[in-house]
Amino acid sequence: MAAVDSWSWFPALALGVSFLKCLFITAYHSTDFEVHRNWLAITHSLPVSRWYHENTSEWTLDYPPLFAWFELGLSHAARHFDPDMLLVENLNYASPSTVLFQRLSVIFTDLLFIYAARECCRCVQDQKGSRDVLNRPSFVLAVLLLWNFGLLIVDHIHFQYNGFLFGFLLLSVAKHLQRQHLQGALLFSVLLNLKHIYLYVAPAYGVYLLRSYCFTQDNKDGSVSWSSFSPLRLLALGGIVASVCALSFGPFIAMGQLPQVLSRLFPFKRGLCHAYWAPNIWALYNTLDKILATLGVRLKLLQEAGLPRASMTGGLVQEFQHSVLPSVTPSITLVCTLLSILPAVASIWFRPRGARGFLRCLLLCALGSFVFGWHVHEKAILIAILPLSILAVENREDAGIFLVLTTTGHYSLFPLLFTPAELPIKVSLMLLFTIYSFTALRKLYSGRGSLLRPLESVYLLGLVGVAFACEVAFPLSPWQQKLPFLPLLATSVYCSLGVCYSFLRLYASLLRPPGKPKQP
Amino acid sequence: MQTWSLVSMCVLLGIVVRWGVSLNSYSGAGKPPMFGDYEAQRHWQEVTYNLPLQEWYSNTTENDLNYWGLDYPPLTAYHSLVCAYVAKTINPEWVDLHKSRGYESPAHKLFMRATVLVADLLIYIPAVVLYCLYLTDGSTKKKVCTVFCFLLYPGLILIDYGHFQYNGVSLGFALWGVLALGLGWDALGSLAFCLALNYKQMELYHALPFFCYLLGKSVKLGLMGRGLFLLVRIASTVLVTFALCWLPFLSDPGDAMQVVRRIFPVARGLFEDKVANAWCSLNILIKIRSILSSDSQIYISFACTLLAVLPSCVRLLMKPTFWQFKLALVRGIQLIILPLFLKDGLLVPYAVTSLAFLFFSIYLLSALEHCSEEELRLGAFHKLLFCLPKLDLFYISVSAMAGLSVVTVALVPPTHLPDLFPVLVSSTAFLHFLGTFIYFNIVQFSEPPSRKSQKKND
């Protein structure tokens, strides 16, 4: 293929996916749509002092203040579409203009994500003289990021602003890869103040910046050179973080509302698991507990009446009480999470491997928090999948891990779109993305054997079986009435295996002794 | 990348786009008493399932032909019958005689949309894929891009998945016919095209090129030898296919005549729904309706249509190559039906798919260097219109269409000219058609591009 401008394919990809997003405007949207409409109404109609106290709707404001300011900005545009959506009393208001505005706002704010994706593509090295555009790492990365299945269905069908937020994350990562650490730190502080879930990856940032930015030099053997500590740089970083937080929380601290805001941000009353269990270790733990309980009752070791009635059939959020195994409290999950990310964080302190080591640590922090965290949403898997795409186009082993994690993670998002009308879309898009990721990455690393180990291939094929069973076979079977939660349980458990496995493999690649030759 | 993966990705993307469009409103949604094409298709399922075959096309107490009477050939009726059987198993209320009139529900919409997708997946999409892979020239990438553009063509998607129709079936069969002819399987090609004709009578537009190509080919092979054999084989295929499709109606000639009367309703006249054609445009200048009687209008229209396609058909008769055949097929009249889409609330999908299609066709075509000027014969074209520079013509046309679209939506027409915008759209469409018609005539009558040099470049 000749005469294609270098990088002219990028606008084509971005425009194509944006057109596709427009077609989903009338698709199903979840309660998150009402959540954001409510926040538009709250920030527009009420004074700042009432924002974190307002509870007319059950969907109270539970993102940090910078996001509230963002919603305020959007609400001024919303006024021109349909002013009625900005009335707090209009619960579940969803006129066509409201839907159009909200959908367009997500598509529009995705521009930041598109820009961030472009910056990440620029950080990825292309082989000199590769004529075939389709086979360049930057092209593959662009498709994996822009056309990411999870982001498309969570943002543009289910409805959220993840594209906008991931734009900040990926841009911050790109800045660090380009060695512009202050900009990266600024972007990450803004991100933290937009959605505090990114606290998961804050340790990676903190340790990396401290070790590789504040200490300007390393000793010959790679250990810390204490004399090269630069207080100026530390001050600069601290100043950036402090000023962003001041901008965001300042008004609320001044009004003495900080405890209230924090209680909204960290509602630990919610249960160990979301109504649909995210595919993490606790899903396996819960299942084991259930199996042991059932076995115990069968073998007459336990009294059935003594067991707490656990309803897994749905509803909003509830405490799941364990019957056999010890209960898990938030503190336990916090300890487990910290223990799981400790080796990663220690690794980039004692053996810094540059910006890519930082990226790997970031991934491990994200995955560790996903696997061991309290009340994790399955959508959080995207925090691991998107940055892993960058590593996948550069490193063969990471490509293999990426294929397992992405396919599993994306499939675990299926229960989010449970309406029959959206079934063809989610299946076709999933197949589209999966076929692309497999064939493109295979072509990128062609000639060096298979990317996947046999066991992994078997596991992924099994995923097809699980999908068929849950989407087709089960709804037509007699158990549909008696055990409606079974497909969710099966999906959860099966995917947790893949996610935990990917976590372990990523750890192995980070902790591998430096003597071993790095895979190209 | 391997062809199968690229093609499957194009098909999957095509499915996503189609289903995305189908999430929107359909023709006549929530508009009693007549509703629209969606209700027509549902009604045909009701009629074919509940009534005996002889009554499908007749005006009886059970079957009121004024309420969306069947006016497509029997294959459409059989298709509706099959869909009705499926509908009955899911929810009998959907096809209850008389009681299901105007039935609308999300589940029913899902079912109807699914029938369109299934038909496309079985007939249209495989035809497109096979045609582009086996009968187009160029590298794999060019073929995949052709599949991509074909599958994302907005007109068909918006009519079938938005407005609601089953054009994919008839076009698919016609494409199978073209595919078979291209591979040299003339009898199978005729069979496929007869199926297309028996599905929608509009395929008659394509019948003349098929006829002329096959006749020309037979003549070339020699009317005393293989040519005659070929002709006999094709003729018998056609006759048998028609007989099989019309078999249930042939027992009573009155039934068959009634079907023909429904399919070709010459009583309806030429101005139905202000569809883009010469008559609408001409009517602006000369009030034809008032000058000529209805019958004369029909005869003159028939004569003019024949005259318009005559040169290309004569050329095809004399030089029956597959390439000439493809060019002649492009005579299929395309209709820009913006007002129809607006009636159905399909503005956003229309805008999105048209823009996307335009952008990607231009981008892909330029990227592939497909359109060298020599190939496009634009030189000859511009000798006629020497006043206008080359590229501007394209952009003028695009801006005109875009401008008209915006104006039709944003502005209210003046009260003494209530149909101003639909008529303007029709006229613009016709001008475009005329332009491409003349252009393709020029291309067909000049030498085909040197195939050998093309192959070397790939």
PDB file of N, CA and C in Angstrom, chain A residues 171-172 175-176 178 180-188 240:
ATOM      1  N   LEU A 171      -2.886   9.598  29.051  1.00  0.00           N
ATOM      2  CA  LEU A 171      -2.067  10.770  28.743  1.00  0.00           C
ATOM      3  C   LEU A 171      -0.960  10.911  29.786  1.00  0.00           C
ATOM      4  N   SER A 172      -1.327  10.675  31.031  1.00  0.00           N
ATOM      5  CA  SER A 172      -0.332  10.747  32.096  1.00  0.00           C
ATOM      6  C   SER A 172       0.752   9.693  31.878  1.00  0.00           C
ATOM      7  N   LYS A 175       2.972  10.777  29.061  1.00  0.00           N
ATOM      8  CA  LYS A 175       3.907  11.823  29.473  1.00  0.00           C
ATOM      9  C   LYS A 175       5.082  11.226  30.238  1.00  0.00           C
ATOM     10  N   HIS A 176       4.797  10.241  31.078  1.00  0.00           N
ATOM     11  CA  HIS A 176       5.904   9.602  31.794  1.00  0.00           C
ATOM     12  C   HIS A 176       6.808   8.850  30.850  1.00  0.00           C
ATOM     13  N   GLN A 178       7.382   9.703  27.905  1.00  0.00           N
ATOM     14  CA  GLN A 178       8.141  10.727  27.201  1.00  0.00           C
ATOM     15  C   GLN A 178       9.019  11.534  28.147  1.00  0.00           C
ATOM     16  N   GLN A 180       8.257  13.396  30.656  1.00  0.00           N
ATOM     17  CA  GLN A 180       7.770  14.696  31.146  1.00  0.00           C
ATOM     18  C   GLN A 180       6.973  14.448  32.416  1.00  0.00           C
ATOM     19  N   HIS A 181       7.730  14.250  33.498  1.00  0.00           N
ATOM     20  CA  HIS A 181       7.125  13.711  34.711  1.00  0.00           C
ATOM     21  C   HIS A 181       6.181  14.682  35.384  1.00  0.00           C
ATOM     22  N   LEU A 182       6.509  15.988  35.331  1.00  0.00           N
ATOM     23  CA  LEU A 182       5.637  16.948  36.020  1.00  0.00           C
ATOM     24  C   LEU A 182       4.256  16.981  35.367  1.00  0.00           C
ATOM     25  N   GLN A 183       4.242  16.941  34.040  1.00  0.00           N
ATOM     26  CA  GLN A 183       2.944  16.926  33.364  1.00  0.00           C
ATOM     27  C   GLN A 183       2.173  15.667  33.710  1.00  0.00           C
ATOM     28  N   GLY A 184       2.911  14.547  33.760  1.00  0.00           N
ATOM     29  CA  GLY A 184       2.260  13.289  34.113  1.00  0.00           C
ATOM     30  C   GLY A 184       1.650  13.348  35.494  1.00  0.00           C
ATOM     31  N   ALA A 185       2.411  13.945  36.427  1.00  0.00           N
ATOM     32  CA  ALA A 185       1.916  14.041  37.802  1.00  0.00           C
ATOM     33  C   ALA A 185       0.680  14.920  37.867  1.00  0.00           C
ATOM     34  N   LEU A 186       0.722  16.031  37.124  1.00  0.00           N
ATOM     35  CA  LEU A 186      -0.434  16.938  37.108  1.00  0.00           C
ATOM     36  C   LEU A 186      -1.674  16.223  36.605  1.00  0.00           C
ATOM     37  N   LEU A 187      -1.504  15.502  35.487  1.00  0.00           N
ATOM     38  CA  LEU A 187      -2.649  14.802  34.907  1.00  0.00           C
ATOM     39  C   LEU A 187      -3.195  13.765  35.877  1.00  0.00           C
ATOM     40  N   PHE A 188      -2.293  13.070  36.564  1.00  0.00           N
ATOM     41  CA  PHE A 188      -2.777  12.046  37.485  1.00  0.00           C
ATOM     42  C   PHE A 188      -3.485  12.672  38.688  1.00  0.00           C
ATOM     43  N   ILE A 240       2.214  20.529  42.943  1.00  0.00           N
ATOM     44  CA  ILE A 240       1.210  20.218  41.912  1.00  0.00           C
ATOM     45  C   ILE A 240       0.037  19.475  42.528  1.00  0.00           C
TER      46      ILE A 240
END
